[in-house]
XYZ file of C-alpha atoms in Angstrom:
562
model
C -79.157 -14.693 -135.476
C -81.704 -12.571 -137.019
C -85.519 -13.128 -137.797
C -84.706 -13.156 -141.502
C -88.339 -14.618 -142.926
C -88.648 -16.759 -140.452
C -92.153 -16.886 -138.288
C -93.792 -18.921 -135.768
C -97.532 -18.745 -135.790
C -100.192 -17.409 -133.870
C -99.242 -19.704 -131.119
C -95.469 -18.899 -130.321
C -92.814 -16.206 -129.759
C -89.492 -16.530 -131.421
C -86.326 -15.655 -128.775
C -82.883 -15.339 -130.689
C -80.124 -16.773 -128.676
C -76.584 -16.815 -129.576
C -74.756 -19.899 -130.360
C -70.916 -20.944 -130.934
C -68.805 -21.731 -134.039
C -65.688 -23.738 -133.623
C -63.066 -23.946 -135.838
C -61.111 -27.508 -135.471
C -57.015 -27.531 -134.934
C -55.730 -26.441 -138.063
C -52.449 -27.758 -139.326
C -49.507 -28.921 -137.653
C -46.350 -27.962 -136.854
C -42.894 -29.409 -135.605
C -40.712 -27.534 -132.760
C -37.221 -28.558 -132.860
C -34.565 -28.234 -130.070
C -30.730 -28.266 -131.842
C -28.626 -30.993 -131.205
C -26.034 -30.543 -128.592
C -24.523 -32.742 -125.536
C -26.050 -32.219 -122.293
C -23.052 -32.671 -119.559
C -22.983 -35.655 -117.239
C -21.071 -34.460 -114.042
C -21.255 -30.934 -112.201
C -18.213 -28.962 -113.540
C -17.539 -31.573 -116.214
C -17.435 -31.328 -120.182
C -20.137 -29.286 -121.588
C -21.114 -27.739 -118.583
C -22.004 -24.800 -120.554
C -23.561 -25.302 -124.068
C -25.915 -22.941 -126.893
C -28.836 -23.956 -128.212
C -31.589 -22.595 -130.610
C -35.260 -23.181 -131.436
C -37.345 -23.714 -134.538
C -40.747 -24.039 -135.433
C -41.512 -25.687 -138.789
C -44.401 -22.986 -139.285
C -41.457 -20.109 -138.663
C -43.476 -18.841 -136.002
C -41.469 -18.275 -132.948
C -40.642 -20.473 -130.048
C -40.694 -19.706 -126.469
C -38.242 -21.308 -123.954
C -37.891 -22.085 -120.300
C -35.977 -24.119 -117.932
C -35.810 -26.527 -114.729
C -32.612 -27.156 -112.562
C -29.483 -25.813 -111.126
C -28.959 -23.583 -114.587
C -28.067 -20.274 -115.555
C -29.161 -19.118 -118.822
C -28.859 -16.325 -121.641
C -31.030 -15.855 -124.589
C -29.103 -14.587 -128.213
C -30.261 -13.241 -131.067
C -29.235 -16.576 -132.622
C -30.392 -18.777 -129.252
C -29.601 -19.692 -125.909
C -26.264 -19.917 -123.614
C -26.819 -22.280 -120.579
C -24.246 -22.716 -118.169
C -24.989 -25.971 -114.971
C -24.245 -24.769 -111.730
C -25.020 -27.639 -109.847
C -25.606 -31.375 -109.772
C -29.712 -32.450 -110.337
C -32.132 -32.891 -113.129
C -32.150 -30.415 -116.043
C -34.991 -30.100 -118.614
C -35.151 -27.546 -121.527
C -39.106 -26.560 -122.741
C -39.431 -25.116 -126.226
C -42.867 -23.794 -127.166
C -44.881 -22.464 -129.861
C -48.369 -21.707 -129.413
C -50.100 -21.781 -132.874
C -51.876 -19.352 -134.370
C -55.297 -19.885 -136.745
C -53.490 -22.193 -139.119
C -51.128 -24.006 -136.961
C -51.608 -25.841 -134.382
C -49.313 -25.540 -130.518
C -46.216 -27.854 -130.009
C -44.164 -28.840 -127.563
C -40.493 -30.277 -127.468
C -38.681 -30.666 -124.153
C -35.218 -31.965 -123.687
C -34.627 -33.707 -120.026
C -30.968 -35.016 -118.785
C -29.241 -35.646 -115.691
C -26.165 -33.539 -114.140
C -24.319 -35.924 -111.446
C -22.621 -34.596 -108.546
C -18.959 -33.983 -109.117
C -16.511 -36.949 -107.232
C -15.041 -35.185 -104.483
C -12.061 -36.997 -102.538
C -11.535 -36.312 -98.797
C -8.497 -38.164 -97.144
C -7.456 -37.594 -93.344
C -4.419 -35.474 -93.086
C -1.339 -37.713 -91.947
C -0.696 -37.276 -88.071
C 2.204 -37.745 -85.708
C 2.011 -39.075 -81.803
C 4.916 -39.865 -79.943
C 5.264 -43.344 -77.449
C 3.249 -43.017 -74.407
C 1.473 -39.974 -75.501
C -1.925 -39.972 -73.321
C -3.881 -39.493 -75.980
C -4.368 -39.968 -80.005
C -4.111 -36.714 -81.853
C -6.897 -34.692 -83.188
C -7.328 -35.497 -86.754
C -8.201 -33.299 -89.611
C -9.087 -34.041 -93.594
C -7.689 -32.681 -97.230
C -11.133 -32.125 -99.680
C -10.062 -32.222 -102.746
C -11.621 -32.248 -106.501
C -13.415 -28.802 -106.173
C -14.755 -27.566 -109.113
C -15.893 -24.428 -110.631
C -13.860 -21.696 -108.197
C -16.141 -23.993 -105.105
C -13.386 -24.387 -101.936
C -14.309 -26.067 -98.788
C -17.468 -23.521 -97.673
C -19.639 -25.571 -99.430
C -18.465 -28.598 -97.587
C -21.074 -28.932 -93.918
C -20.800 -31.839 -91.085
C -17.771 -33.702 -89.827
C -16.256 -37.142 -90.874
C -15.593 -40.393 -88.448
C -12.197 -41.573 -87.876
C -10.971 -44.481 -86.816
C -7.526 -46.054 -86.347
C -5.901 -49.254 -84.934
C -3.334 -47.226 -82.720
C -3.729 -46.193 -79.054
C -2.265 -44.421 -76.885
C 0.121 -47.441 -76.101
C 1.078 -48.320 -79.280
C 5.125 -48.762 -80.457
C 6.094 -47.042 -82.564
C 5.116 -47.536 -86.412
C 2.418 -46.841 -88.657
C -1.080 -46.884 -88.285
C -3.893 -46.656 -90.933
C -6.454 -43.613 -90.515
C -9.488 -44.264 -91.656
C -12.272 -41.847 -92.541
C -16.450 -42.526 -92.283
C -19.025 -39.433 -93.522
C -20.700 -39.118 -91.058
C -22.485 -36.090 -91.142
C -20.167 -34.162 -93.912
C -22.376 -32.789 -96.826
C -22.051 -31.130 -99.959
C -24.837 -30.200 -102.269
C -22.968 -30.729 -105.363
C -20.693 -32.933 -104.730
C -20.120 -37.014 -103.981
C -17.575 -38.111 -101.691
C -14.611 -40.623 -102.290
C -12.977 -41.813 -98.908
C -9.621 -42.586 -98.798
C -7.185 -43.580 -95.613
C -4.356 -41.712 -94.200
C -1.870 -42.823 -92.173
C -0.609 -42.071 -88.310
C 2.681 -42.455 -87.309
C 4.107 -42.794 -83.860
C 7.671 -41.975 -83.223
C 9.987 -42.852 -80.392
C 9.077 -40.587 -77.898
C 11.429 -37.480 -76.289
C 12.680 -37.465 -72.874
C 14.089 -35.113 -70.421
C 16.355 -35.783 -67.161
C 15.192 -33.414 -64.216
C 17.553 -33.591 -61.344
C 16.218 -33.100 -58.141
C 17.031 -30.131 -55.634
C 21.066 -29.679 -55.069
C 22.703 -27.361 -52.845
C 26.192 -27.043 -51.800
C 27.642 -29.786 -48.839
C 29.037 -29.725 -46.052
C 32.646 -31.519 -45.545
C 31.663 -33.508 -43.500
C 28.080 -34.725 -44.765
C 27.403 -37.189 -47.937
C 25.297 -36.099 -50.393
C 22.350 -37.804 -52.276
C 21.493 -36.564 -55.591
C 18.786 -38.067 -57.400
C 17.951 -37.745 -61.369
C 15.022 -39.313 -63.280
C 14.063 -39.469 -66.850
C 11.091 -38.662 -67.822
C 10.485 -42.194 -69.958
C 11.175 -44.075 -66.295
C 14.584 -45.736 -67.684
C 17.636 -45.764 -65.720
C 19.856 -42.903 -66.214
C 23.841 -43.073 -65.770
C 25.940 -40.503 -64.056
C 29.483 -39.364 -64.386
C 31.051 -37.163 -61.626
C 34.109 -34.928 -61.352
C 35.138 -33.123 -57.890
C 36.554 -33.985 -54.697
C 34.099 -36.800 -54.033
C 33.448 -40.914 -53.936
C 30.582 -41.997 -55.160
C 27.867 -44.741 -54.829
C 25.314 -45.513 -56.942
C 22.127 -47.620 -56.044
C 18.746 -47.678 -56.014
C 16.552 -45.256 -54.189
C 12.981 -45.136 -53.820
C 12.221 -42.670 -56.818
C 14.843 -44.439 -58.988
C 18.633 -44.579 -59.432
C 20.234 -42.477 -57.234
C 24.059 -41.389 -56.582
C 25.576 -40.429 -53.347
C 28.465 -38.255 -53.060
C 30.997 -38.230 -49.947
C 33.342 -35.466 -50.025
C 36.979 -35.890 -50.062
C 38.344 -32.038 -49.921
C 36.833 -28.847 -50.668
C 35.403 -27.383 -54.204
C 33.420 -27.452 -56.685
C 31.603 -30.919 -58.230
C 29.485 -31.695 -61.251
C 27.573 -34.143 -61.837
C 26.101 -35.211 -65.790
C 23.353 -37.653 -65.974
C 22.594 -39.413 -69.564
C 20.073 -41.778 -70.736
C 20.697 -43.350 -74.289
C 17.294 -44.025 -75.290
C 15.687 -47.468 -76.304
C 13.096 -48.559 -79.130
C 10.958 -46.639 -77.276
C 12.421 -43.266 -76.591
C 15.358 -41.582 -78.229
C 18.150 -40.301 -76.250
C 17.664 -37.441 -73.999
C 19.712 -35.112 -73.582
C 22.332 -34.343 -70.877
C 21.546 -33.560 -67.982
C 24.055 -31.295 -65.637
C 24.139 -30.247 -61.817
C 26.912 -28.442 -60.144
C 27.668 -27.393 -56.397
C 30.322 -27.040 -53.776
C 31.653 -29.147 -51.281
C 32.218 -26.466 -48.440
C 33.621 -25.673 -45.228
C 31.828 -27.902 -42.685
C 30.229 -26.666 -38.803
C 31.970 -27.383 -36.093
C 30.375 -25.788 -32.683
C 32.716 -25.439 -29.987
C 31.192 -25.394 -26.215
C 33.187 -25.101 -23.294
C 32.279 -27.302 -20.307
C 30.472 -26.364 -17.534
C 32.280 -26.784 -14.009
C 31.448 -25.663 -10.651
C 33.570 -24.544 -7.937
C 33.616 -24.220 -4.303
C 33.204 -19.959 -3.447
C 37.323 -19.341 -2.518
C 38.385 -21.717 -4.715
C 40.374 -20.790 -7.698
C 39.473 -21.055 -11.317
C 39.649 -24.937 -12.453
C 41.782 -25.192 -16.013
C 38.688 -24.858 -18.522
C 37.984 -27.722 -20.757
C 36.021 -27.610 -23.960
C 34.451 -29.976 -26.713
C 33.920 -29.956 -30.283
C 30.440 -31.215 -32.062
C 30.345 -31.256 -35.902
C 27.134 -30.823 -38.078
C 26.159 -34.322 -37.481
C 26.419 -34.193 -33.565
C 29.546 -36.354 -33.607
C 31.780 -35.121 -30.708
C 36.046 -35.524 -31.217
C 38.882 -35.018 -29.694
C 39.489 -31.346 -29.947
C 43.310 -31.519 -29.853
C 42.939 -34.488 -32.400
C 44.826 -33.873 -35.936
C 44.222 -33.634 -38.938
C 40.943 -32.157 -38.405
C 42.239 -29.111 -35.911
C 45.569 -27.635 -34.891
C 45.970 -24.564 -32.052
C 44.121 -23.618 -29.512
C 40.695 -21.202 -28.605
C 41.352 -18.858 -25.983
C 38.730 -19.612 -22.618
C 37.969 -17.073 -20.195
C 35.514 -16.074 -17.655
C 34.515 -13.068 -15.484
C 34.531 -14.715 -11.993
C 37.474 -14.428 -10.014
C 38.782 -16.153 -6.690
C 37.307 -14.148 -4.706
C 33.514 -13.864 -6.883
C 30.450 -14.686 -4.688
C 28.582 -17.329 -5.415
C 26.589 -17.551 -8.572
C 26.990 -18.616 -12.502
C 29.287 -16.802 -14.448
C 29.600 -17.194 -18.403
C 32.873 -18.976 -20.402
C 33.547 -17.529 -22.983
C 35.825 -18.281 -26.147
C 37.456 -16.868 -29.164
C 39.501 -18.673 -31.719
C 42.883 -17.714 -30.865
C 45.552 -20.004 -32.546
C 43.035 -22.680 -33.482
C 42.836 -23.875 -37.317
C 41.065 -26.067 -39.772
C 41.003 -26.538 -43.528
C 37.893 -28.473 -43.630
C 35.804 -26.542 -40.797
C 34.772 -23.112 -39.926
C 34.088 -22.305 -36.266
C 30.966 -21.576 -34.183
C 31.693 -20.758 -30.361
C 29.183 -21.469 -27.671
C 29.080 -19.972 -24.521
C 29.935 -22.611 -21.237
C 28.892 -21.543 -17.312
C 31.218 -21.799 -13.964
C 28.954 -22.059 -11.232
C 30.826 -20.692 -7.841
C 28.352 -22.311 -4.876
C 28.649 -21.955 -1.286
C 30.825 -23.604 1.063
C 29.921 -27.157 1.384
C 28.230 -28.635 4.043
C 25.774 -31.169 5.476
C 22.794 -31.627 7.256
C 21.740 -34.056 9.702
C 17.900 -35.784 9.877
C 16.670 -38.418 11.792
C 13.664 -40.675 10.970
C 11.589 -40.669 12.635
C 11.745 -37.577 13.886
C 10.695 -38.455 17.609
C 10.358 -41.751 19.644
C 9.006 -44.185 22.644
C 11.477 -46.177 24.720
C 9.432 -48.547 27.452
C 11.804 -48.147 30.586
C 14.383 -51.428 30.501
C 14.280 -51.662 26.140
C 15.899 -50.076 23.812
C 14.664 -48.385 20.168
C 16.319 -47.775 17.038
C 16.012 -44.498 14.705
C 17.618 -43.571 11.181
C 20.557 -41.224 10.900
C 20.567 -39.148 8.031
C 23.716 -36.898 6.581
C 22.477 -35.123 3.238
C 25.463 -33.059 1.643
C 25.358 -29.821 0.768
C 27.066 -28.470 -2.102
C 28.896 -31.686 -2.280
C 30.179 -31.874 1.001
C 32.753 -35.096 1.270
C 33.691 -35.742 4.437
C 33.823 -38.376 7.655
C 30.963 -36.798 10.524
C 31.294 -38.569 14.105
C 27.888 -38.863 15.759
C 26.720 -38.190 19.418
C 24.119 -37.154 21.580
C 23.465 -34.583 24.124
C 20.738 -33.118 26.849
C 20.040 -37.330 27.093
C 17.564 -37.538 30.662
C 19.580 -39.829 33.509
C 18.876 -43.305 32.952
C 19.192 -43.369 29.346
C 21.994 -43.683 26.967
C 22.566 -43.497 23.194
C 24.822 -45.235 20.508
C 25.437 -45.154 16.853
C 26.245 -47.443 14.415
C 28.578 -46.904 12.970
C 30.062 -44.482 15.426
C 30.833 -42.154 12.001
C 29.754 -41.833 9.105
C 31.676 -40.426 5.591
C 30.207 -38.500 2.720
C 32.139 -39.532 -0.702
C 32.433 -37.081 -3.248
C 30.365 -37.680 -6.661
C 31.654 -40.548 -8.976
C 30.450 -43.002 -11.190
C 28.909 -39.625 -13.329
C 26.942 -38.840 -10.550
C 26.566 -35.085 -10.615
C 26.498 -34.665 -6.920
C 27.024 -36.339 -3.502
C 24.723 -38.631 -2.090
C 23.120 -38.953 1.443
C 24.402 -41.760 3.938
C 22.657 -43.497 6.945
C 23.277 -44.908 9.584
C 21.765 -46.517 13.055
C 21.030 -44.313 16.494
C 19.998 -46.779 19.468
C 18.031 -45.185 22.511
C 18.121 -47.271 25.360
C 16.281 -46.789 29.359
C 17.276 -48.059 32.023
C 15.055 -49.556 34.719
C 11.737 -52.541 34.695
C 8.155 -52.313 34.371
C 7.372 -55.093 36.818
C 7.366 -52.808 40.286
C 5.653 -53.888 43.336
C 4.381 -50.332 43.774
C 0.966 -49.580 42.296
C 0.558 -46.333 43.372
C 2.908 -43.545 42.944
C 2.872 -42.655 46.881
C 4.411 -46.180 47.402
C 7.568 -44.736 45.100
C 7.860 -41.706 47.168
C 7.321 -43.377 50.991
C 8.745 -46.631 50.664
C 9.638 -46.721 54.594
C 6.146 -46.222 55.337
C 4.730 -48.444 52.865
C 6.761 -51.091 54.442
C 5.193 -50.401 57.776
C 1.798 -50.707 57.031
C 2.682 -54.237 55.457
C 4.912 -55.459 58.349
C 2.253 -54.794 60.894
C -0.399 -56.950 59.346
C 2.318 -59.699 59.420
C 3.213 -59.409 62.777
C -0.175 -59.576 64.182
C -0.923 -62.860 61.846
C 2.252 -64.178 63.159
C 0.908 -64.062 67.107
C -2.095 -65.297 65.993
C -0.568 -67.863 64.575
C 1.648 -68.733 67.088
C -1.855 -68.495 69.637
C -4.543 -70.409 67.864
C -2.026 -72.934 66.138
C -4.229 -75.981 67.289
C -6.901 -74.783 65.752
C -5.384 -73.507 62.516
C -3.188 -76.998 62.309
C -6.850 -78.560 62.331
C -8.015 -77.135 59.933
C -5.567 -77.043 56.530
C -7.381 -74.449 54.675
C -7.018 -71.647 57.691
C -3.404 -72.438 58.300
C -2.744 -72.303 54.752
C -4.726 -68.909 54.368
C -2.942 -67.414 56.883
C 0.462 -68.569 56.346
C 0.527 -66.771 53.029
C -1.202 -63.616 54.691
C 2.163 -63.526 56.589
C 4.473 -64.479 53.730
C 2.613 -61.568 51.646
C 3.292 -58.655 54.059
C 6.793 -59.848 54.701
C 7.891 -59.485 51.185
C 5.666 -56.498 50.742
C 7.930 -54.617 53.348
C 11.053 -56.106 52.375
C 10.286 -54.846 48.556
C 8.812 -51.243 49.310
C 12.403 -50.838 51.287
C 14.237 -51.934 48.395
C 12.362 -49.989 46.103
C 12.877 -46.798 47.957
C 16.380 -47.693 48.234
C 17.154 -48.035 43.675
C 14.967 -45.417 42.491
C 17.534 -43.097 41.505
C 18.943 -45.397 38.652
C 16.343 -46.082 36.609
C 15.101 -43.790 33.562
C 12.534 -41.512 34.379
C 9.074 -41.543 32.527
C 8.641 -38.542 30.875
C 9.427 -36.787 27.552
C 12.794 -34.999 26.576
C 13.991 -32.938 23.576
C 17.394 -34.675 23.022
C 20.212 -33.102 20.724
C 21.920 -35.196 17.639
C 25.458 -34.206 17.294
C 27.476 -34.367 13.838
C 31.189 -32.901 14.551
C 33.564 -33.049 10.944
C 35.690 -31.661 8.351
C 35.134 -31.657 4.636
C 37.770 -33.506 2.314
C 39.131 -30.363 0.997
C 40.546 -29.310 4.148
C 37.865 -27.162 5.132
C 36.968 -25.943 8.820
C 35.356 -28.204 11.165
C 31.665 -28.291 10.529
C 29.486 -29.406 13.291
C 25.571 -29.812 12.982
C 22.474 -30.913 15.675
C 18.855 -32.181 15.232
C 16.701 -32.482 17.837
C 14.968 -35.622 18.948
C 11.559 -36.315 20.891
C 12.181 -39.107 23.248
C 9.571 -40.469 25.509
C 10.335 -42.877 28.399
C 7.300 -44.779 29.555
């Protein structure tokens, strides 16, 4: 704004200030988007489509997009091509210019995620399996080059089987879960799982080739727990029954050579047939030790005719001459001669003529013992003893063989003191040589009685009295004589009184008999046993039962005479 003419008076100052002129929306226009179809489904019809724009003022139209699109702009429009499910809009826009106003045309649709169909791969489990398989899935329905990297997450599955279940089929079925793709919906369908009869195997256990003379036991078991069923060729009989792991067969040779042995097992609803099983081995030459038997001998004594004995594998012992199991003869020897000193001495044996068709031979080694000459030895028990003078006493009598000594042994005594005497019961005694599979003799007994002669009840108490008896009888006769005259003096007075005669008649009677015994005494003392102790000898005189010489034998015996 300028002054121009215009003025404000004395009173005021003009300021010019700027102002505005607007200029209303002029005329309109009409933007047009061409017709085309938009598509409905990721990777379905029209997925890629032209377009162009118009403006009815013939000014030009700017575009732009929203959504999983690619797009290309022509010198006649646009080329849009959906790559991916979502919502699509297309903006067209002109701005205007002094005579036409802006406008605006959008065009909006819908892309829908493609149908994508997953179904669980069709799976296999035989009977009695321990577990279900692992499952797995078929996508299918990709489109536009996508595979299964653009699927993410697992699906659920589910079936009616277990691990139990006869055989049949069984419906898979499939849940989401947490499977994901971004373009894509999913249809579920089912699969199926079939379980089969199962396999099965025969395992035989551990077989090794058998003796002749020992049965066999061979046990097979099929792996599904059925019974299996055996066929056998070979120099056996058989017997089938039940063992503790199953059905088992045992085999009892009848000759030498080879056997086999084919198990089978035909299946059931269950399990299909398994396949043959086969074991071989060899019924062999059986063990048969042979021990010669150990004797013993006398030193001197020739070599006895040796013996032997024949244990199989099982410990059962035979006659070794016994057919049809042996024919011949071993040969049996030994190093000690007649004349070897005692001491053991191996037997020895080699096969010589002996034979077998069933056996082969193992040969032990046997011992000849050569001892000492036989002989016994005598004990008593106890060893000493006490005879009061006048009794008797009674000891044991021992004979213990030597090197199985066999023989009869008379008894007797020697060195016996005077006054006492001896006798046995029985008067001999006899060894018998082992029987009854006793390996050696055995001790007999018998009865020694020691007997003194003599009494206890002596008038002499002091031991002078036994060797004076003359004098001892003096000094008692004199006391009786002088009581006797007086006696015969004061016999008025002693008749008077009862008690004095009686006193003094028995005074005389007393020394009397006194006398009279010391002279007896004096008279006998040399048959009586003395008191004292003697070493007495206990004879054995006798010959063994092989003729040997004439053995004799002592033992000394304590005897004390009181």
């Amino acid at each position: 704004i300028s002054k121009s003419t215009l003025s404000a008076g004395p009173n005021y100052t003009l300021n010019f200030v700027a102002g505005t002129l607007l200029v209303t929306q002029g005329q309109s226009q009409t933007v047009t988007i061409s017709n085309f179809t938009p598509p409905t489904t990721y990777g379905g019809l029209n997925s890629s489509f032209s377009f162009t724009t118009t403006a009815s003022s013939g000014l030009p139209v700017d575009v732009t997009f929203t959504g999983p699109v690619k797009t290309q702009q022509t010198t006649s429009g646009w080329n849009v091509t959906v790559v991916g499910a979502g919502q699509v809009t297309i903006t067209a826009t002109q701005a205007g210019n002094t005579t036409y106003a802006p406008e605006t045309a959008t065009k909006p649709f819908i892309v829908n995620p493609a149908p994508l169909t997953i179904t669980p791969n069709n799976a296999q489990m035989a009977y009695g399996s321990s577990s279900l398989p692992a499952f797995s899935y078929t996508a299918s329905g990709f489109v536009n080059n996508d595979n299964t990297s653009v699927l993410s997450g697992t699906p659920v599955y589910s079936t009616t089987a277990t691990a139990s279940s006869a055989p049949g089929q069984y419906p898979i079925q499939i849940a989401q879960g947490t499977l994901f793709a971004q373009n894509y919906s999913f249809v579920l369908k089912p699969g199926t799982l079939t379980v089969t009869t199962a396999g099965q195997t025969i395992t035989f256990g551990g077989v090794q080739d058998t003796p002749y003379n020992s049965a066999e036991t061979v046990a097979a078991s099929a792996s599904s727990g059925l019974p299996v069923t055996y066929s056998v060729s070979g120099p056996v009989s058989t017997l089938t029954g039940q063992g503790p792991n199953g059905t088992v067969i045992t085999v009892t040779p009848t000759d030498v050579g080879p056997v086999t042995i084919t198990a089978t097992q035909t299946g059931n609803q269950d399990y299909a047939p398994a396949p043959p099983a086969i074991v071989s081995f060899n019924v062999v030459k059986a063990e048969a030790d042979l021990t010669p038997i150990t004797v013993t001998r006398p030193v001197g004594a020739p070599n006895p005719t040796f013996q032997f004995q024949i244990s199989l594998a099982q410990g059962v012992n035979i006659d070794p001459v016994a057919p049809p199991y042996f024919t011949g003869a071993p040969n049996i020897a030994t190093t000690a001669t007649q004349s070897s000193p005692p001491g053991s001495y191996p037997i020895t044996m080699t096969q010589g003529t002996l034979s077998a068709e069933h056996y082969f031979f193992v040969f032990d080694q046997g011992t000849l013992n050569v001892t000492s000459a036989s002989s016994y030895i005598i004990t008593t028990n106890p060893t000493s003893v006490t005879v009061p003078r006048g009794q008797s006493r009674q000891i044991s009598v021992i004979l213990s063989p030597v090197n199985n000594y066999a023989g009869s042994v008379t008894l007797g005594c020697t060195g016996l003191p005077a006054g006492v005497s001896c006798a046995f019961s029985p008067a001999s005694l006899t060894i018998q040589p082992p029987s009854g599979g006793s390996a050696s003799a055995q001790p007999v007994q018998g009865t020694l009685t020691i007997t003194a002669t003599g009494g206890n009840a002596s008038l002499e108490p002091l031991e002078v009295w036994r060797k004076g008896s003359p004098l001892a009888a003096g000094f008692l006769l004199l006391p009786g004589m002088v009581g006797g005259i007086v006696l015969l003096l004061g016999r008025r007075r002693f008749l008077q009184n009862v008690h004095s005669r009686n006193g003094m008649a028995l005074l005389i009677l007393f020394c009397v008999l006194g006398a009279l015994a010391a002279c007896g005494g004096g008279n006998s003392g040399s048959s009586q046993a003395q008191r004292g102790t003697a070493m007495i000898q206990v004879t054995g005189s006798g010959s063994a039962a092989d003729g040997a010489a004439d053995l004799a034998q002592t033992v000394s015996l304590s005897v004390t005479i009181q």
